[in-house]
mmCIF file with all atom_site columns, C-alpha atoms in Angstrom:
data_model
loop_
_atom_site.group_PDB
_atom_site.id
_atom_site.type_symbol
_atom_site.label_atom_id
_atom_site.label_alt_id
_atom_site.label_comp_id
_atom_site.label_asym_id
_atom_site.label_entity_id
_atom_site.label_seq_id
_atom_site.pdbx_PDB_ins_code
_atom_site.Cartn_x
_atom_site.Cartn_y
_atom_site.Cartn_z
_atom_site.occupancy
_atom_site.B_iso_or_equiv
_atom_site.pdbx_formal_charge
_atom_site.auth_seq_id
_atom_site.auth_comp_id
_atom_site.auth_asym_id
_atom_site.auth_atom_id
_atom_site.pdbx_PDB_model_num
ATOM 1   C CA . UNK J 1 1   ? 48.453 51.857 4.784   1.00 55.00 ? 145 UNK J CA 1
ATOM 2   C CA . UNK J 1 2   ? 46.774 54.794 2.682   1.00 49.00 ? 146 UNK J CA 1
ATOM 3   C CA . UNK J 1 3   ? 49.386 56.795 2.684   1.00 56.00 ? 147 UNK J CA 1
ATOM 4   C CA . UNK J 1 4   ? 51.370 53.738 0.712   1.00 55.00 ? 148 UNK J CA 1
ATOM 5   C CA . UNK J 1 5   ? 48.036 53.263 -1.171  1.00 47.00 ? 149 UNK J CA 1
ATOM 6   C CA . UNK J 1 6   ? 48.440 56.779 -2.916  1.00 52.00 ? 150 UNK J CA 1
ATOM 7   C CA . UNK J 1 7   ? 52.151 56.920 -3.314  1.00 51.00 ? 151 UNK J CA 1
ATOM 8   C CA . UNK J 1 8   ? 51.715 53.517 -4.712  1.00 52.00 ? 152 UNK J CA 1
ATOM 9   C CA . UNK J 1 9   ? 49.024 54.977 -7.537  1.00 49.00 ? 153 UNK J CA 1
ATOM 10  C CA . UNK J 1 10  ? 50.877 58.140 -7.917  1.00 48.00 ? 154 UNK J CA 1
ATOM 11  C CA . UNK J 1 11  ? 54.276 56.340 -8.796  1.00 53.00 ? 155 UNK J CA 1
ATOM 12  C CA . UNK J 1 12  ? 52.271 54.001 -11.394 1.00 50.00 ? 156 UNK J CA 1
ATOM 13  C CA . UNK J 1 13  ? 50.714 57.472 -12.993 1.00 47.00 ? 157 UNK J CA 1
ATOM 14  C CA . UNK J 1 14  ? 54.102 58.960 -12.837 1.00 46.00 ? 158 UNK J CA 1
ATOM 15  C CA . UNK J 1 15  ? 55.805 56.245 -14.788 1.00 44.00 ? 159 UNK J CA 1
ATOM 16  C CA . UNK J 1 16  ? 52.481 55.843 -17.533 1.00 45.00 ? 160 UNK J CA 1
ATOM 17  C CA . UNK J 1 17  ? 52.808 59.602 -17.616 1.00 44.00 ? 161 UNK J CA 1
ATOM 18  C CA . UNK J 1 18  ? 56.205 59.505 -18.229 1.00 42.00 ? 162 UNK J CA 1
ATOM 19  C CA . UNK J 1 19  ? 56.591 56.639 -20.604 1.00 40.00 ? 163 UNK J CA 1
ATOM 20  C CA . UNK J 1 20  ? 53.818 58.136 -22.970 1.00 41.00 ? 164 UNK J CA 1
ATOM 21  C CA . UNK J 1 21  ? 55.140 61.459 -23.099 1.00 42.00 ? 165 UNK J CA 1
ATOM 22  C CA . UNK J 1 22  ? 58.415 59.456 -24.810 1.00 36.00 ? 166 UNK J CA 1
ATOM 23  C CA . UNK J 1 23  ? 56.465 58.232 -27.632 1.00 35.00 ? 167 UNK J CA 1
ATOM 24  C CA . UNK J 1 24  ? 54.675 61.460 -28.370 1.00 37.00 ? 168 UNK J CA 1
ATOM 25  C CA . UNK J 1 25  ? 56.835 63.718 -30.211 1.00 32.00 ? 169 UNK J CA 1
ATOM 26  C CA . UNK J 1 26  ? 53.469 65.776 -32.014 1.00 33.00 ? 170 UNK J CA 1
ATOM 27  C CA . UNK J 1 27  ? 52.902 69.513 -31.153 1.00 42.00 ? 171 UNK J CA 1
ATOM 28  C CA . UNK J 1 28  ? 49.130 68.176 -31.102 1.00 50.00 ? 172 UNK J CA 1
ATOM 29  C CA . UNK J 1 29  ? 47.943 64.650 -31.049 1.00 58.00 ? 173 UNK J CA 1
ATOM 30  C CA . UNK J 1 30  ? 44.480 63.054 -31.937 1.00 74.00 ? 174 UNK J CA 1
ATOM 31  C CA . UNK J 1 31  ? 43.385 60.241 -28.936 1.00 78.00 ? 175 UNK J CA 1
ATOM 32  C CA . UNK J 1 32  ? 41.166 57.354 -29.443 1.00 84.00 ? 176 UNK J CA 1
ATOM 33  C CA . UNK J 1 33  ? 38.497 56.407 -26.951 1.00 86.00 ? 177 UNK J CA 1
ATOM 34  C CA . UNK J 1 34  ? 40.650 55.240 -23.551 1.00 85.00 ? 178 UNK J CA 1
ATOM 35  C CA . UNK J 1 35  ? 43.897 55.618 -25.381 1.00 87.00 ? 179 UNK J CA 1
ATOM 36  C CA . UNK J 1 36  ? 45.156 57.544 -22.419 1.00 90.00 ? 180 UNK J CA 1
ATOM 37  C CA . UNK J 1 37  ? 47.516 60.630 -23.649 1.00 90.00 ? 181 UNK J CA 1
ATOM 38  C CA . UNK J 1 38  ? 50.289 61.880 -21.115 1.00 91.00 ? 182 UNK J CA 1
ATOM 39  C CA . UNK J 1 39  ? 50.054 65.891 -19.712 1.00 91.00 ? 183 UNK J CA 1
ATOM 40  C CA . UNK J 1 40  ? 52.675 67.813 -18.702 1.00 89.00 ? 184 UNK J CA 1
ATOM 41  C CA . UNK J 1 41  ? 52.688 70.554 -16.879 1.00 89.00 ? 185 UNK J CA 1
ATOM 42  C CA . UNK J 1 42  ? 55.644 71.290 -15.274 1.00 84.00 ? 186 UNK J CA 1
ATOM 43  C CA . UNK J 1 43  ? 55.482 70.213 -11.823 1.00 84.00 ? 187 UNK J CA 1
ATOM 44  C CA . UNK J 1 44  ? 52.377 68.329 -12.569 1.00 88.00 ? 188 UNK J CA 1
ATOM 45  C CA . UNK J 1 45  ? 51.495 65.921 -14.826 1.00 90.00 ? 189 UNK J CA 1
ATOM 46  C CA . UNK J 1 46  ? 49.108 62.448 -15.334 1.00 93.00 ? 190 UNK J CA 1
ATOM 47  C CA . UNK J 1 47  ? 46.855 61.553 -17.667 1.00 94.00 ? 191 UNK J CA 1
ATOM 48  C CA . UNK J 1 48  ? 44.331 61.890 -19.625 1.00 94.00 ? 192 UNK J CA 1
ATOM 49  C CA . UNK J 1 49  ? 41.848 59.586 -22.058 1.00 94.00 ? 193 UNK J CA 1
ATOM 50  C CA . UNK J 1 50  ? 37.909 59.787 -23.125 1.00 94.00 ? 194 UNK J CA 1
ATOM 51  C CA . UNK J 1 51  ? 34.781 57.713 -23.488 1.00 95.00 ? 195 UNK J CA 1
ATOM 52  C CA . UNK J 1 52  ? 32.042 58.409 -26.272 1.00 94.00 ? 196 UNK J CA 1
ATOM 53  C CA . UNK J 1 53  ? 28.868 58.229 -24.229 1.00 94.00 ? 197 UNK J CA 1
ATOM 54  C CA . UNK J 1 54  ? 24.953 59.557 -25.365 1.00 94.00 ? 198 UNK J CA 1
ATOM 55  C CA . UNK J 1 55  ? 25.328 63.074 -24.455 1.00 95.00 ? 199 UNK J CA 1
ATOM 56  C CA . UNK J 1 56  ? 29.460 63.501 -25.278 1.00 94.00 ? 200 UNK J CA 1
ATOM 57  C CA . UNK J 1 57  ? 32.753 62.656 -24.873 1.00 95.00 ? 201 UNK J CA 1
ATOM 58  C CA . UNK J 1 58  ? 33.498 62.025 -21.565 1.00 96.00 ? 202 UNK J CA 1
ATOM 59  C CA . UNK J 1 59  ? 37.536 63.268 -20.887 1.00 95.00 ? 203 UNK J CA 1
ATOM 60  C CA . UNK J 1 60  ? 38.650 62.337 -17.587 1.00 96.00 ? 204 UNK J CA 1
ATOM 61  C CA . UNK J 1 61  ? 42.569 63.768 -16.639 1.00 95.00 ? 205 UNK J CA 1
ATOM 62  C CA . UNK J 1 62  ? 44.289 62.033 -13.316 1.00 95.00 ? 206 UNK J CA 1
ATOM 63  C CA . UNK J 1 63  ? 47.123 64.712 -12.366 1.00 93.00 ? 207 UNK J CA 1
ATOM 64  C CA . UNK J 1 64  ? 49.461 64.812 -9.468  1.00 93.00 ? 208 UNK J CA 1
ATOM 65  C CA . UNK J 1 65  ? 52.113 67.156 -8.249  1.00 89.00 ? 209 UNK J CA 1
ATOM 66  C CA . UNK J 1 66  ? 55.804 65.208 -8.789  1.00 83.00 ? 210 UNK J CA 1
ATOM 67  C CA . UNK J 1 67  ? 57.156 64.759 -5.682  1.00 80.00 ? 211 UNK J CA 1
ATOM 68  C CA . UNK J 1 68  ? 54.290 65.646 -3.042  1.00 75.00 ? 212 UNK J CA 1
ATOM 69  C CA . UNK J 1 69  ? 52.700 62.898 -1.219  1.00 79.00 ? 213 UNK J CA 1
ATOM 70  C CA . UNK J 1 70  ? 49.030 64.630 -2.196  1.00 76.00 ? 214 UNK J CA 1
ATOM 71  C CA . UNK J 1 71  ? 46.443 62.908 -3.157  1.00 87.00 ? 215 UNK J CA 1
ATOM 72  C CA . UNK J 1 72  ? 45.697 62.563 -7.012  1.00 92.00 ? 216 UNK J CA 1
ATOM 73  C CA . UNK J 1 73  ? 42.928 64.953 -8.400  1.00 92.00 ? 217 UNK J CA 1
ATOM 74  C CA . UNK J 1 74  ? 40.213 63.573 -10.830 1.00 95.00 ? 218 UNK J CA 1
ATOM 75  C CA . UNK J 1 75  ? 38.698 66.198 -13.108 1.00 95.00 ? 219 UNK J CA 1
ATOM 76  C CA . UNK J 1 76  ? 35.778 65.232 -15.698 1.00 96.00 ? 220 UNK J CA 1
ATOM 77  C CA . UNK J 1 77  ? 34.133 66.786 -18.283 1.00 96.00 ? 221 UNK J CA 1
ATOM 78  C CA . UNK J 1 78  ? 32.083 65.825 -20.959 1.00 97.00 ? 222 UNK J CA 1
ATOM 79  C CA . UNK J 1 79  ? 32.543 68.446 -24.568 1.00 96.00 ? 223 UNK J CA 1
ATOM 80  C CA . UNK J 1 80  ? 30.660 68.224 -27.735 1.00 96.00 ? 224 UNK J CA 1
ATOM 81  C CA . UNK J 1 81  ? 31.452 68.768 -31.136 1.00 95.00 ? 225 UNK J CA 1
ATOM 82  C CA . UNK J 1 82  ? 33.679 72.137 -30.443 1.00 96.00 ? 226 UNK J CA 1
ATOM 83  C CA . UNK J 1 83  ? 34.129 72.286 -27.424 1.00 97.00 ? 227 UNK J CA 1
ATOM 84  C CA . UNK J 1 84  ? 37.378 72.284 -25.355 1.00 96.00 ? 228 UNK J CA 1
ATOM 85  C CA . UNK J 1 85  ? 38.609 71.526 -21.931 1.00 95.00 ? 229 UNK J CA 1
ATOM 86  C CA . UNK J 1 86  ? 42.356 73.646 -20.821 1.00 93.00 ? 230 UNK J CA 1
ATOM 87  C CA . UNK J 1 87  ? 44.395 72.534 -17.903 1.00 92.00 ? 231 UNK J CA 1
ATOM 88  C CA . UNK J 1 88  ? 46.769 75.018 -16.187 1.00 89.00 ? 232 UNK J CA 1
ATOM 89  C CA . UNK J 1 89  ? 49.614 75.354 -13.913 1.00 87.00 ? 233 UNK J CA 1
ATOM 90  C CA . UNK J 1 90  ? 50.175 79.469 -13.572 1.00 84.00 ? 234 UNK J CA 1
ATOM 91  C CA . UNK J 1 91  ? 54.114 79.987 -13.990 1.00 78.00 ? 235 UNK J CA 1
ATOM 92  C CA . UNK J 1 92  ? 55.836 83.426 -11.799 1.00 78.00 ? 236 UNK J CA 1
ATOM 93  C CA . UNK J 1 93  ? 55.613 86.991 -12.454 1.00 80.00 ? 237 UNK J CA 1
ATOM 94  C CA . UNK J 1 94  ? 56.071 87.951 -16.365 1.00 78.00 ? 238 UNK J CA 1
ATOM 95  C CA . UNK J 1 95  ? 55.704 84.398 -17.654 1.00 78.00 ? 239 UNK J CA 1
ATOM 96  C CA . UNK J 1 96  ? 53.032 82.231 -19.751 1.00 81.00 ? 240 UNK J CA 1
ATOM 97  C CA . UNK J 1 97  ? 51.412 79.686 -17.741 1.00 84.00 ? 241 UNK J CA 1
ATOM 98  C CA . UNK J 1 98  ? 52.199 76.160 -18.963 1.00 87.00 ? 242 UNK J CA 1
ATOM 99  C CA . UNK J 1 99  ? 48.456 74.847 -20.596 1.00 91.00 ? 243 UNK J CA 1
ATOM 100 C CA . UNK J 1 100 ? 47.439 71.495 -22.420 1.00 93.00 ? 244 UNK J CA 1
ATOM 101 C CA . UNK J 1 101 ? 44.247 72.145 -24.595 1.00 94.00 ? 245 UNK J CA 1
ATOM 102 C CA . UNK J 1 102 ? 41.684 69.018 -25.230 1.00 94.00 ? 246 UNK J CA 1
ATOM 103 C CA . UNK J 1 103 ? 39.502 69.739 -27.578 1.00 95.00 ? 247 UNK J CA 1
ATOM 104 C CA . UNK J 1 104 ? 36.750 68.110 -29.691 1.00 95.00 ? 248 UNK J CA 1
ATOM 105 C CA . UNK J 1 105 ? 36.323 68.203 -33.200 1.00 92.00 ? 249 UNK J CA 1
ATOM 106 C CA . UNK J 1 106 ? 33.022 66.241 -34.688 1.00 90.00 ? 250 UNK J CA 1
ATOM 107 C CA . UNK J 1 107 ? 34.008 63.049 -33.663 1.00 90.00 ? 251 UNK J CA 1
ATOM 108 C CA . UNK J 1 108 ? 38.093 63.426 -33.051 1.00 91.00 ? 252 UNK J CA 1
ATOM 109 C CA . UNK J 1 109 ? 39.743 64.454 -29.645 1.00 92.00 ? 253 UNK J CA 1
ATOM 110 C CA . UNK J 1 110 ? 42.940 66.515 -29.976 1.00 92.00 ? 254 UNK J CA 1
ATOM 111 C CA . UNK J 1 111 ? 45.403 67.391 -27.178 1.00 91.00 ? 255 UNK J CA 1
ATOM 112 C CA . UNK J 1 112 ? 47.779 70.264 -27.430 1.00 90.00 ? 256 UNK J CA 1
ATOM 113 C CA . UNK J 1 113 ? 50.164 72.245 -25.676 1.00 89.00 ? 257 UNK J CA 1
ATOM 114 C CA . UNK J 1 114 ? 48.689 75.593 -25.407 1.00 86.00 ? 258 UNK J CA 1
ATOM 115 C CA . UNK J 1 115 ? 50.280 79.418 -24.384 1.00 78.00 ? 259 UNK J CA 1
ATOM 116 C CA . UNK J 1 116 ? 48.081 81.244 -21.668 1.00 73.00 ? 260 UNK J CA 1
ATOM 117 C CA . UNK J 1 117 ? 48.602 84.659 -20.020 1.00 59.00 ? 261 UNK J CA 1
ATOM 118 C CA . UNK J 1 118 ? 48.758 84.560 -16.339 1.00 53.00 ? 262 UNK J CA 1
#
């Protein structure tokens, strides 16, 4: 029963991620509070959003490995102006990692693909 619940959650998450990914053609996009943004890291994908709190912007990302039965991972980070958080997955030797950076500039949050070396 728990496995079915996790699989249903993963399918819903994947469908939302693919739907949002098809809507975004811009390299760096600005988010509004609670607006979700797809994250695609190759075999790992999910969605991210943020809320405005008194101690900063709370960024929440939920990621799951495609085609796996494992539970999704939820990561939360609090960003002050000028701060960022990067999500990445390693690639083969000598290849650049798949990476997405979520950054806060004053009252704006941007999501964009970025290059990282292994």
